[in-house]
């Protein structure tokens, strides 16, 4: 999707970022803005988990009660999003379809409603703005909702963005900033840079940001693929105005509208390794649950099915920081890669230019799993 | 999918067949075997309704009680299928995956069972071989059926074939028989042949067999597109051994297995003109009903979704025969194009070589709708 610049193997770079998903590109962009000579290495920019992402910026709705460090990180990143989006649109000259038109979290059955009530109470203890709506109020906000919808929460502060546009804009901003792209797979980290099939790419510092594939370069890194299947429906512009999340008899689903009339429906969560098949069961469940919340989706075109692999970690927190001098990692963002890109990019750009990392990122120390019984310590190289 | 031979516009043909679906190709093949110089005109051989066909050869299960002429035609064609398939495999050197491993017609709810009982009684009055099975007997025949299946009918005489292989084999047999292919759209019928964008293709006789698109060449022909959506699932070979049809709370669905492990699931029936969109609702209903009958489909890959337009007629019978000297039509086969190809091809090949058409085809006279108030009489040209 993005033309690679011709790459001179004789050139030395200050920084090589491996992985052109939203995390790697954001780091590269924020670092290039600080004047470093940056190269991004990816055989298919934007083709990984980002490609199958919905781009919801909803730290609260996504939270579970045991994950307060993740919530704090998400809220900090959500705060940065308006500035991040505006600056990126200026730098790239492109729109990223960043929207804050209200996210509805819908309850379908009575169990679902009880769960929503718990969530609302928790959000209030955190001082977050959330409004409880009746079914009728929900339908007033979003007329396409099913008459069977019993109620929901309106999160006015949650936002969403189009991840594919985000990739395009980041690539454009990087090109304008003089960064280089190499459309190749990184095969190995070397003391002097990165080994590619075509030769050695020399770079002083390397950031590994290739999501669930990161352990291929950093064996033992505790990151696993969490498969997600999504659908893209195509309808008339304005079919949905709000971002609709919901629980249908316990099963979570979301419908994220774009300004061009497309609606992303997601997403399954499957622990199946790198199984890239779109399955009948995955598509069936997404269509069933989307149809329960918004019956009118039946008339929309099923334009695309896609699979992505979220990078999961044992504690659901990302791995962001230095592994050794000149070697950095930024992965493990699981379901929150798009949301956490601003805070990740800001911290990494600081770290790469000699700043002390913010305390907020302490919980994301990539060395926290390194102990005698860790896979890294034990694992074969 | 099939390379067009270079076509010399100076060559004259005995016969031009417009439309390389299963009907047109079958007519061309049977006619070429009788020694006529045949040319087939289609921008995309096999790309029409045939591409989205399941290839079920099941005249009885498809019947409704008011349509006995269609049933008689279907039974006559089913009888011809074993010979047709064997001869085509010999002529082409290719397999068409013609199978007679038993078709199960499954009832899901009690309404569905009552409908099946009526069907069985009707089939018995016709002297057809059909066996009533309990749910347990059904699962013994096809172990992948849901435990909730209450019973069904086993039609040992019904068969099925892979329509895409059929197209490939027909094209190969035609090429071997010296027929020509022109990959172009026929724009107009002329006294001397057919007008293409590239020039005039001269042919003594022309058969219009381009399905739901036939009225573009024969304005006023009472043929309309009946949209069908199908799915192709990919699984391990032998996932299903029988062809499974069913009614799930009144909604018909079928699962047709191929020897390579693919399963065709179909099909919707929609009167929406040439709306070529795969819709969320269409896919949802097919997956839902297939899943009710065979829950294990959830684990299969959703490899393809496709749309086709069946050529429907006011009385559900095809239009087969001469319109005027040298001008013939063979379309309107609706859901039964693959089933009816042998009988259609045999009759047309006879007609084109001076034989009297069989009485069986009287009901398919293409002029039967021509009267003062018919669209042909009234319609603008």
XYZ file of C-alpha atoms in Angstrom:
762
model
C 0.000 0.000 0.000
C 2.973 2.314 0.391
C 5.793 2.543 -2.135
C 9.166 1.857 -0.613
C 11.885 4.403 -1.250
C 15.033 2.987 -2.826
C 17.400 2.235 -0.063
C 21.119 2.771 -0.171
C 22.772 0.125 1.955
C 25.776 2.407 2.412
C 23.670 4.961 4.310
C 23.821 4.872 8.079
C 20.747 5.720 10.118
C 20.298 6.964 13.637
C 17.290 4.702 14.070
C 15.766 1.690 12.373
C 12.165 0.919 13.326
C 11.177 -2.637 12.508
C 7.450 -2.838 11.915
C 5.242 -0.317 10.109
C 2.090 -0.811 12.096
C 0.570 2.103 13.917
C 2.968 1.755 16.878
C 6.175 1.572 14.831
C 5.126 4.355 12.470
C 4.118 6.633 15.349
C 7.488 6.124 17.044
C 9.289 6.769 13.758
C 7.278 9.928 13.127
C 7.788 11.429 16.587
C 11.491 10.589 16.411
C 12.000 11.937 12.898
C 10.411 15.183 14.082
C 13.226 15.445 16.633
C 15.762 15.385 13.802
C 16.940 11.763 13.825
C 17.604 9.989 10.506
C 14.984 7.245 10.600
C 14.383 4.160 8.457
C 11.291 1.951 8.709
C 11.619 -1.717 7.771
C 8.462 -3.675 6.882
C 7.589 -5.909 3.912
C 3.992 -4.640 4.012
C 3.440 -1.348 5.864
C 0.123 -1.285 7.691
C -0.548 -4.904 6.735
C -0.419 -6.437 10.200
C -2.753 -6.067 13.185
C -3.385 -2.426 12.224
C -5.046 -3.596 9.004
C -7.665 -5.518 11.000
C -8.082 -2.881 13.682
C -11.227 -0.848 14.299
C -9.405 2.125 15.793
C -11.593 2.573 18.860
C -10.109 4.933 21.409
C -12.091 3.701 24.386
C -9.888 2.990 27.381
C -12.765 2.866 29.821
C -15.158 0.562 28.020
C -12.269 -1.825 27.408
C -11.137 -1.957 31.001
C -11.386 -4.844 33.419
C -11.178 -4.051 37.084
C -7.855 -5.693 37.702
C -6.097 -3.677 35.019
C -5.785 -0.201 36.460
C -2.226 0.422 35.144
C -3.521 -0.258 31.622
C -6.489 2.028 32.222
C -4.217 4.864 33.418
C -2.038 4.412 30.361
C -5.090 4.407 28.090
C -6.543 7.543 29.654
C -3.190 9.315 29.342
C -3.033 8.372 25.672
C -6.664 9.309 24.999
C -5.868 12.800 26.328
C -3.041 13.082 23.800
C -5.165 11.932 20.847
C -6.712 15.273 19.766
C -3.284 16.896 19.565
C -1.697 13.835 17.973
C -4.392 13.664 15.265
C -4.292 17.405 14.546
C -0.517 17.468 14.293
C -0.467 14.389 12.072
C -3.085 15.875 9.752
C -0.995 19.035 9.509
C 2.250 17.132 8.896
C 0.742 14.791 6.317
C -1.899 16.967 4.708
C -4.296 14.010 5.065
C -7.364 13.356 7.171
C -7.412 10.439 9.612
C -11.173 10.505 10.338
C -10.670 11.127 14.081
C -14.128 11.330 15.639
C -15.670 12.099 18.997
C -19.373 11.815 18.181
C -20.127 9.630 21.175
C -19.654 5.968 21.928
C -22.692 4.004 23.041
C -22.122 0.922 25.129
C -25.304 -1.087 24.715
C -26.805 -3.790 26.899
C -28.950 -6.389 25.185
C -30.142 -8.979 27.675
C -30.631 -8.417 31.429
C -27.235 -9.981 32.208
C -25.672 -7.538 29.786
C -27.466 -4.650 31.505
C -26.219 -5.753 34.919
C -22.659 -5.773 33.577
C -23.141 -2.271 32.200
C -24.399 -1.030 35.570
C -21.248 -2.359 37.227
C -19.122 -0.669 34.574
C -20.925 2.669 35.034
C -20.398 2.550 38.800
C -16.690 1.812 38.328
C -16.329 4.621 35.804
C -17.948 7.050 38.233
C -15.471 6.116 40.982
C -12.738 7.022 38.486
C -14.339 10.424 37.936
C -15.106 9.655 34.294
C -17.979 11.251 32.416
C -20.520 8.611 31.482
C -24.302 8.860 31.134
C -26.813 6.081 31.694
C -29.444 6.020 28.954
C -32.741 4.142 28.635
C -33.409 2.133 25.486
C -35.470 4.994 24.118
C -32.694 7.498 24.831
C -30.187 5.213 23.120
C -32.368 5.074 19.997
C -32.767 8.840 20.060
C -28.980 9.114 20.018
C -28.599 6.374 17.386
C -31.852 5.663 15.518
C -30.553 2.475 13.846
C -30.443 0.584 17.140
C -32.802 -2.348 17.546
C -36.110 -1.725 19.344
C -35.038 -4.573 21.649
C -32.130 -2.559 23.083
C -32.835 -2.050 26.801
C -30.363 0.654 27.658
C -26.768 1.716 27.532
C -24.022 4.063 28.534
C -22.969 7.099 26.575
C -19.250 7.876 26.780
C -18.855 11.320 25.258
C -15.085 11.338 25.756
C -14.337 8.110 23.929
C -13.246 8.566 20.346
C -12.318 6.584 17.261
C -10.088 6.899 14.232
C -9.646 5.096 10.914
C -6.499 2.961 11.363
C -5.881 2.546 7.647
C -5.998 6.281 7.085
C -3.742 6.642 10.094
C -1.120 4.425 8.431
C -1.381 6.365 5.184
C -1.036 9.676 6.995
C 1.903 8.473 9.107
C 3.713 7.207 6.004
C 3.094 10.539 4.258
C 4.275 12.551 7.263
C 7.387 10.379 7.526
C 8.183 10.782 3.857
C 7.789 14.551 4.200
C 10.093 14.441 7.231
C 12.759 12.712 5.139
C 12.450 9.224 6.646
C 13.161 6.159 4.486
C 11.142 2.991 3.988
C 12.592 -0.416 3.220
C 10.005 -2.957 2.052
C 11.784 -6.017 3.419
C 11.580 -8.458 6.283
C 14.101 -7.987 9.088
C 15.803 -11.350 9.558
C 18.090 -10.754 12.516
C 19.317 -8.045 14.878
C 23.047 -7.424 14.531
C 25.387 -5.273 16.650
C 25.639 -2.865 13.717
C 21.959 -2.870 12.749
C 19.577 -5.296 11.059
C 20.152 -8.160 8.659
C 17.854 -8.252 5.624
C 17.887 -10.730 2.755
C 19.450 -7.995 0.625
C 22.264 -7.146 3.037
C 22.906 -5.369 6.322
C 21.041 -2.198 7.178
C 23.299 -0.158 9.483
C 21.597 1.794 12.261
C 22.835 3.039 15.617
C 19.588 2.230 17.407
C 16.889 -0.328 16.578
C 13.289 -0.445 17.806
C 11.491 -3.760 17.353
C 7.807 -2.925 16.869
C 6.529 -5.756 14.729
C 3.707 -6.788 17.030
C 3.046 -10.490 17.439
C 6.003 -11.242 15.130
C 8.475 -9.535 17.482
C 9.657 -12.799 19.099
C 11.054 -13.830 15.697
C 13.723 -11.160 16.268
C 13.758 -11.344 20.063
C 13.408 -15.030 20.924
C 11.844 -15.593 24.301
C 9.938 -12.307 24.297
C 6.658 -13.183 26.041
C 4.372 -12.025 23.232
C 1.768 -14.272 21.629
C -0.651 -13.749 18.723
C -4.306 -13.212 19.674
C -6.282 -13.699 16.494
C -9.046 -11.250 15.650
C -11.467 -11.415 12.762
C -13.264 -8.293 11.579
C -15.751 -7.385 8.863
C -16.080 -4.249 6.808
C -19.592 -3.351 5.729
C -20.322 -0.714 3.155
C -23.414 1.400 3.292
C -24.701 4.872 2.622
C -22.854 7.653 4.475
C -24.511 8.425 7.796
C -26.007 4.965 8.238
C -24.641 5.074 11.789
C -23.604 8.297 13.488
C -22.347 6.925 16.801
C -19.811 4.247 17.562
C -21.851 1.342 18.919
C -20.387 -1.208 21.291
C -22.444 -3.873 22.871
C -22.718 -7.055 24.754
C -25.169 -9.532 23.241
C -25.752 -12.288 25.794
C -22.206 -11.852 27.038
C -20.579 -11.732 23.627
C -18.918 -8.370 22.863
C -19.276 -6.691 19.479
C -18.707 -3.206 18.091
C -19.748 -1.249 15.013
C -17.461 1.658 14.139
C -18.668 4.057 11.417
C -16.391 5.966 9.024
C -17.146 9.178 7.207
C -17.196 7.314 3.848
C -20.074 5.045 4.976
C -17.938 2.043 5.846
C -18.603 0.252 9.128
C -16.024 -1.929 10.843
C -17.556 -4.784 12.840
C -15.320 -6.656 15.249
C -13.801 -8.535 16.678
C -13.242 -12.117 17.658
C -10.584 -13.041 20.252
C -8.983 -16.376 19.457
C -5.881 -18.023 20.866
C -4.988 -20.119 17.827
C -1.446 -19.065 16.985
C -0.927 -17.634 13.513
C -4.036 -19.210 11.962
C -4.836 -16.661 9.259
C -8.105 -18.240 8.107
C -11.329 -16.246 8.111
C -13.731 -18.808 9.573
C -17.432 -19.413 9.048
C -17.928 -19.342 12.824
C -16.078 -16.059 13.321
C -18.008 -14.263 10.599
C -21.274 -15.811 11.762
C -20.887 -14.572 15.347
C -19.963 -11.046 14.284
C -22.899 -10.811 11.877
C -25.301 -12.317 14.417
C -24.370 -9.931 17.211
C -24.148 -6.859 14.957
C -27.561 -7.776 13.572
C -29.047 -8.029 17.067
C -27.910 -4.506 17.933
C -28.453 -2.869 14.509
C -30.855 -4.961 12.379
C -30.383 -2.681 9.380
C -26.845 -3.988 8.804
C -28.456 -6.898 6.919
C -28.927 -4.596 3.920
C -25.294 -3.459 3.824
C -22.631 -4.864 1.552
C -20.179 -7.260 3.167
C -17.149 -5.634 1.576
C -14.277 -7.354 3.356
C -13.284 -9.892 5.954
C -9.866 -9.634 7.562
C -7.722 -11.340 10.160
C -5.143 -9.737 12.410
C -2.919 -10.924 15.242
C -2.845 -8.735 18.313
C 0.380 -8.959 20.298
C -0.703 -10.317 23.699
C 1.426 -10.406 26.852
C 1.060 -12.363 30.107
C -0.190 -9.309 32.046
C -1.961 -7.524 29.157
C 0.435 -4.571 29.440
C 2.725 -3.633 26.547
C 6.504 -3.966 26.484
C 7.973 -0.502 25.924
C 11.593 0.427 26.581
C 15.257 -0.520 26.235
C 16.454 -4.124 26.282
C 20.143 -3.323 26.010
C 22.173 -0.341 24.754
C 20.781 0.631 21.366
C 18.121 -2.125 21.391
C 14.537 -1.157 22.099
C 11.160 -2.802 21.923
C 7.604 -1.472 21.631
C 5.055 -4.241 21.311
C 2.510 -6.216 23.333
C -0.189 -3.537 22.940
C -2.783 -6.295 22.429
C -6.157 -4.669 21.689
C -4.937 -1.129 22.376
C -2.249 -0.423 19.781
C -4.068 2.477 18.149
C -5.178 3.979 21.469
C -1.699 3.722 23.009
C 0.285 4.944 20.001
C 0.584 8.600 21.120
C 1.811 7.795 24.620
C 4.103 5.034 23.337
C 5.571 7.208 20.593
C 6.144 10.138 22.929
C 7.904 7.990 25.531
C 10.044 6.158 22.972
C 11.016 9.360 21.160
C 12.116 10.764 24.513
C 14.033 7.649 25.417
C 15.748 7.570 22.020
C 16.898 11.154 22.453
C 18.237 10.757 25.956
C 15.261 11.681 28.121
C 14.217 9.784 31.238
C 11.088 7.735 30.524
C 7.904 8.928 32.253
C 6.887 7.098 35.453
C 3.631 6.162 33.701
C 5.616 3.644 31.658
C 7.242 1.876 34.635
C 4.655 -0.893 34.422
C 5.621 -1.475 30.775
C 9.306 -2.242 31.457
C 10.145 -4.870 28.828
C 12.500 -6.614 31.247
C 9.844 -7.312 33.872
C 9.448 -10.955 32.847
C 13.194 -11.648 32.812
C 13.880 -14.001 35.676
C 15.476 -17.397 36.081
C 12.328 -19.245 35.021
C 11.434 -16.932 32.144
C 11.347 -18.177 28.559
C 14.155 -15.747 27.667
C 16.453 -17.156 30.291
C 15.591 -20.761 29.413
C 14.681 -20.583 25.782
C 17.016 -21.826 23.042
C 18.430 -19.186 20.764
C -10.466 -18.513 -16.626
C -10.275 -19.793 -20.182
C -7.940 -18.371 -22.784
C -9.749 -17.160 -25.856
C -8.474 -18.402 -29.169
C -7.537 -15.651 -31.613
C -10.503 -15.100 -33.765
C -10.394 -14.361 -37.485
C -13.320 -12.117 -38.319
C -13.238 -13.406 -41.883
C -14.164 -16.926 -40.771
C -17.802 -17.951 -41.080
C -19.328 -20.270 -38.512
C -22.299 -22.581 -38.670
C -23.258 -21.602 -35.148
C -22.482 -18.828 -32.677
C -23.460 -19.520 -29.076
C -23.706 -16.373 -27.002
C -23.032 -17.171 -23.370
C -20.462 -19.589 -21.951
C -22.382 -20.692 -18.914
C -23.170 -24.326 -18.443
C -26.204 -24.156 -20.772
C -24.447 -22.412 -23.661
C -21.320 -24.539 -23.386
C -23.338 -27.757 -23.273
C -25.247 -26.776 -26.405
C -21.994 -25.828 -28.140
C -20.354 -29.117 -27.163
C -23.224 -31.343 -28.280
C -23.479 -29.390 -31.549
C -19.741 -29.399 -32.249
C -19.832 -33.193 -31.796
C -22.294 -33.317 -34.700
C -19.735 -31.626 -36.927
C -20.887 -28.001 -36.960
C -18.288 -25.207 -36.863
C -19.090 -23.559 -33.539
C -17.945 -20.330 -31.916
C -18.713 -19.345 -28.322
C -18.925 -15.647 -27.461
C -18.534 -14.591 -23.813
C -16.345 -11.959 -22.142
C -15.901 -14.233 -19.111
C -16.656 -17.953 -19.690
C -18.246 -19.557 -16.646
C -18.393 -16.208 -14.864
C -22.169 -15.817 -14.702
C -24.790 -17.752 -12.762
C -22.759 -20.945 -13.198
C -19.974 -19.434 -11.097
C -22.341 -19.099 -8.129
C -24.090 -22.418 -8.669
C -23.923 -25.391 -6.327
C -24.544 -27.970 -9.051
C -27.233 -29.944 -7.272
C -29.020 -32.404 -9.535
C -32.129 -32.786 -7.434
C -35.285 -32.368 -9.460
C -37.528 -33.870 -6.831
C -36.403 -31.965 -3.759
C -36.666 -28.753 -5.744
C -40.183 -29.378 -6.989
C -43.322 -27.554 -5.988
C -46.598 -29.281 -6.623
C -47.820 -26.955 -9.323
C -44.747 -27.427 -11.464
C -45.090 -30.913 -12.899
C -43.802 -30.001 -16.398
C -40.601 -28.729 -14.790
C -40.354 -31.888 -12.684
C -40.737 -34.113 -15.775
C -38.046 -32.131 -17.546
C -35.766 -32.379 -14.523
C -36.245 -36.125 -14.182
C -35.564 -36.608 -17.892
C -32.351 -34.610 -17.559
C -31.273 -36.374 -14.351
C -31.512 -39.686 -16.247
C -29.149 -38.309 -18.880
C -26.595 -37.043 -16.350
C -24.492 -40.209 -15.836
C -23.951 -40.569 -19.592
C -23.412 -36.836 -20.071
C -20.776 -36.700 -17.310
C -18.974 -39.839 -18.502
C -18.875 -38.655 -22.110
C -17.686 -35.195 -21.092
C -14.911 -36.649 -18.926
C -13.823 -38.800 -21.873
C -13.966 -35.896 -24.346
C -12.144 -33.459 -22.056
C -9.840 -35.768 -20.131
C -10.970 -33.929 -16.955
C -13.044 -34.921 -13.961
C -16.246 -33.012 -13.151
C -16.756 -34.435 -9.634
C -20.156 -35.954 -10.494
C -21.424 -37.670 -7.361
C -24.331 -39.845 -6.317
C -23.465 -40.475 -2.664
C -26.934 -39.638 -1.430
C -28.772 -36.413 -0.805
C -30.294 -35.908 2.626
C -33.248 -33.585 2.918
C -33.327 -32.608 6.574
C -36.168 -31.290 8.693
C -35.232 -29.079 11.628
C -38.362 -27.870 13.415
C -41.728 -29.638 13.482
C -43.101 -27.435 10.686
C -40.090 -28.416 8.598
C -40.795 -32.109 9.343
C -44.435 -31.757 8.292
C -43.310 -30.230 4.993
C -40.910 -33.130 4.468
C -43.688 -35.662 5.098
C -45.798 -33.991 2.417
C -42.843 -34.070 0.042
C -42.197 -37.763 0.708
C -45.851 -38.622 0.036
C -45.777 -36.675 -3.223
C -42.542 -38.342 -4.294
C -44.055 -41.746 -3.629
C -47.059 -40.984 -5.862
C -44.520 -40.220 -8.602
C -42.907 -43.616 -8.089
C -39.623 -42.057 -6.911
C -37.253 -43.820 -4.569
C -37.040 -41.921 -1.312
C -36.465 -43.204 2.242
C -37.747 -41.648 5.447
C -35.058 -41.575 8.120
C -35.174 -40.785 11.840
C -32.745 -38.218 13.260
C -30.492 -41.033 14.421
C -30.536 -42.672 10.988
C -29.702 -39.314 9.397
C -26.677 -38.910 11.663
C -25.579 -42.447 10.910
C -25.611 -41.525 7.230
C -23.942 -38.138 7.835
C -22.240 -37.935 11.256
C -21.644 -34.158 11.078
C -25.381 -33.408 11.352
C -26.553 -31.602 14.482
C -27.950 -33.716 17.352
C -31.042 -31.498 17.071
C -31.929 -32.864 13.609
C -35.290 -34.651 13.916
C -35.393 -36.616 10.701
C -35.096 -36.443 6.964
C -35.461 -38.013 3.568
C -32.727 -39.850 1.760
C -32.843 -39.451 -2.029
C -30.364 -41.986 -3.365
C -31.011 -41.004 -6.987
C -30.271 -37.312 -6.621
C -26.761 -36.324 -7.603
C -24.461 -33.309 -7.726
C -21.591 -32.007 -9.770
C -18.980 -29.254 -9.466
C -20.190 -26.490 -11.836
C -16.785 -24.808 -12.095
C -15.138 -28.060 -13.101
C -17.984 -28.605 -15.506
C -17.186 -25.310 -17.236
C -13.489 -26.163 -17.411
C -14.245 -29.595 -18.853
C -16.738 -28.234 -21.388
C -14.236 -25.612 -22.557
C -11.547 -28.290 -22.891
C -13.859 -30.652 -24.785
C -14.895 -27.811 -27.091
C -11.305 -26.842 -27.777
C -10.488 -30.467 -28.569
C -13.504 -30.577 -30.892
C -12.141 -27.564 -32.801
C -14.604 -24.959 -31.517
C -13.498 -21.330 -31.148
C -13.880 -18.927 -28.243
C -14.228 -15.175 -28.534
C -13.786 -13.320 -25.259
C -16.082 -10.420 -26.078
C -19.525 -9.139 -25.296
C -22.165 -9.620 -27.980
C -23.685 -6.199 -28.598
C -26.427 -6.914 -31.114
C -27.922 -9.679 -33.229
C -27.556 -8.987 -36.954
C -29.042 -10.825 -39.939
C -25.529 -12.071 -40.751
C -24.462 -12.902 -37.202
C -23.468 -10.938 -34.111
C -22.054 -7.470 -33.666
C -19.086 -7.200 -31.293
C -17.091 -4.089 -30.399
C -14.300 -5.468 -32.616
C -16.479 -6.071 -35.679
C -19.108 -8.454 -37.006
C -18.900 -12.149 -36.247
C -20.597 -13.979 -39.114
C -22.589 -17.087 -38.254
C -25.476 -18.817 -39.980
C -27.283 -19.631 -36.750
C -27.141 -17.915 -33.363
C -28.190 -19.278 -29.961
C -28.678 -16.703 -27.224
C -27.805 -18.450 -23.950
C -26.556 -15.646 -21.739
C -28.947 -16.253 -18.895
C -30.419 -13.252 -17.152
C -28.566 -10.968 -19.600
C -30.405 -12.449 -22.606
C -32.973 -9.616 -22.815
C -30.093 -7.248 -23.652
C -29.937 -9.014 -27.036
C -33.611 -9.971 -27.213
C -35.535 -7.002 -25.808
C -38.857 -7.966 -24.305
C -37.798 -11.529 -23.518
C -39.593 -12.257 -20.229
C -36.467 -13.180 -18.277
C -35.505 -11.458 -15.016
C -32.479 -11.813 -12.694
C -33.087 -13.719 -9.459
C -30.121 -12.942 -7.253
C -28.462 -15.739 -5.335
C -25.651 -15.463 -2.810
C -23.504 -18.472 -1.967
C -20.543 -19.231 0.259
C -17.611 -21.543 -0.266
C -16.166 -23.086 2.858
C -12.874 -24.932 2.885
C -12.236 -27.839 5.168
C -10.502 -31.153 5.357
C -11.513 -33.646 2.650
C -14.362 -35.859 3.824
C -15.760 -33.316 6.297
C -19.171 -34.082 4.762
C -19.853 -37.189 2.700
C -23.478 -36.565 1.739
C -25.126 -33.601 0.106
C -27.200 -32.002 2.872
C -30.294 -29.962 2.119
C -32.528 -28.668 4.800
C -35.279 -26.443 5.929
C -34.498 -24.509 9.095
C -37.742 -22.972 10.340
C -38.939 -22.655 6.780
C -35.714 -21.233 5.361
C -34.032 -23.528 2.813
C -30.283 -24.122 2.826
C -27.924 -26.672 1.308
C -24.367 -27.851 1.868
C -22.757 -29.507 -1.150
C -19.391 -31.222 -0.588
C -16.633 -31.512 -3.197
C -13.902 -34.107 -3.364
C -11.270 -31.438 -2.562
C -12.895 -30.611 0.793
C -14.717 -27.493 -0.375
C -18.354 -27.076 0.628
C -20.762 -24.841 -1.245
C -23.463 -23.329 0.971
C -26.413 -21.700 -0.726
C -28.418 -19.950 -1.675
C -30.455 -16.848 -1.186
C -33.315 -15.970 -3.563
C -33.648 -12.213 -4.039
C -35.606 -10.194 -6.572
C -33.398 -7.122 -6.628
C -32.407 -6.729 -10.264
C -28.694 -6.835 -11.000
C -27.578 -5.907 -7.487
C -24.191 -7.653 -7.337
C -23.433 -6.886 -3.684
C -22.700 -9.659 -1.229
C -24.775 -8.515 1.760
C -24.299 -8.933 5.484
C -27.857 -10.288 5.728
C -27.402 -12.846 2.950
C -24.190 -14.240 4.395
C -25.629 -14.186 7.909
C -28.675 -16.258 6.964
C -26.631 -18.843 5.079
C -24.142 -19.228 7.933
C -26.912 -19.359 10.537
C -28.894 -22.074 8.773
C -25.830 -24.112 7.768
C -24.642 -23.905 11.367
C -27.985 -25.187 12.666
C -27.778 -28.280 10.462
C -24.017 -28.898 10.672
C -22.515 -27.082 13.698
C -18.972 -28.094 12.724
C -18.985 -25.672 9.781
C -18.003 -22.953 12.303
C -14.429 -24.274 12.214
C -14.137 -24.163 8.415
C -12.515 -21.397 6.435
C -14.887 -18.972 4.746
C -13.009 -19.040 1.452
C -15.352 -17.155 -0.857
C -18.629 -15.344 -1.159
C -20.228 -15.015 -4.575
C -23.299 -13.613 -6.245
C -25.078 -14.942 -9.317
C -28.215 -14.029 -11.232
C -30.481 -16.900 -12.138
C -32.580 -16.302 -15.241
C -36.185 -16.439 -13.985
C -39.307 -16.632 -16.143
C -42.981 -15.933 -15.368
C -43.867 -19.653 -15.226
C -40.493 -20.939 -13.924
C -39.978 -22.959 -17.125
C -37.040 -22.252 -19.428
C -37.239 -20.761 -22.900
C -35.730 -23.276 -25.334
C -36.220 -23.196 -29.097
C -36.338 -21.114 -32.264
C -37.499 -17.495 -32.302
C -37.171 -16.993 -36.043
C -35.182 -18.693 -38.828
C -31.598 -19.009 -37.617
C -32.317 -17.338 -34.242
C -32.566 -19.523 -31.166
C -32.731 -19.033 -27.446
C -31.915 -21.239 -24.454
C -32.320 -19.430 -21.162
C -34.730 -19.039 -18.258
C -33.456 -22.163 -16.485
C -33.667 -20.312 -13.169
C -32.356 -22.599 -10.398
C -31.990 -25.614 -12.682
C -29.411 -24.661 -15.303
C -26.906 -27.355 -14.373
C -29.567 -30.034 -13.954
C -31.270 -29.191 -17.257
C -28.111 -28.799 -19.365
C -28.093 -32.346 -20.823
C -31.723 -32.295 -21.935
C -31.424 -28.702 -23.193
C -28.217 -29.399 -25.108
C -29.606 -32.561 -26.683
C -32.799 -30.857 -27.831
C -30.994 -27.786 -29.164
C -28.346 -29.830 -30.976
C -31.176 -31.762 -32.616
C -33.058 -28.614 -33.549
C -29.912 -27.010 -34.986
C -29.295 -30.025 -37.190
C -32.821 -30.293 -38.530
C -34.499 -32.688 -36.102
C -37.985 -32.210 -34.681
C -37.771 -31.128 -31.034
C -38.926 -33.708 -28.480
C -42.478 -33.302 -27.107
C -40.958 -32.941 -23.656
C -39.861 -29.444 -24.659
C -43.298 -28.248 -25.824
C -43.800 -26.480 -22.507
C -40.543 -24.566 -23.046
C -41.579 -22.939 -26.372
C -39.896 -19.522 -26.206
C -42.824 -17.938 -28.037
C -45.414 -18.914 -25.435
C -45.527 -15.437 -23.890
C -45.864 -13.664 -27.249
C -49.329 -12.151 -27.320
C -50.819 -8.708 -27.713
C -50.177 -7.766 -24.116
C -46.726 -9.309 -23.886
C -43.672 -7.121 -23.251
C -42.259 -8.181 -26.643
C -45.303 -6.954 -28.509
C -45.493 -3.731 -26.544
C -41.911 -3.058 -25.625
C -39.909 -0.373 -27.375
C -36.993 -1.552 -29.414
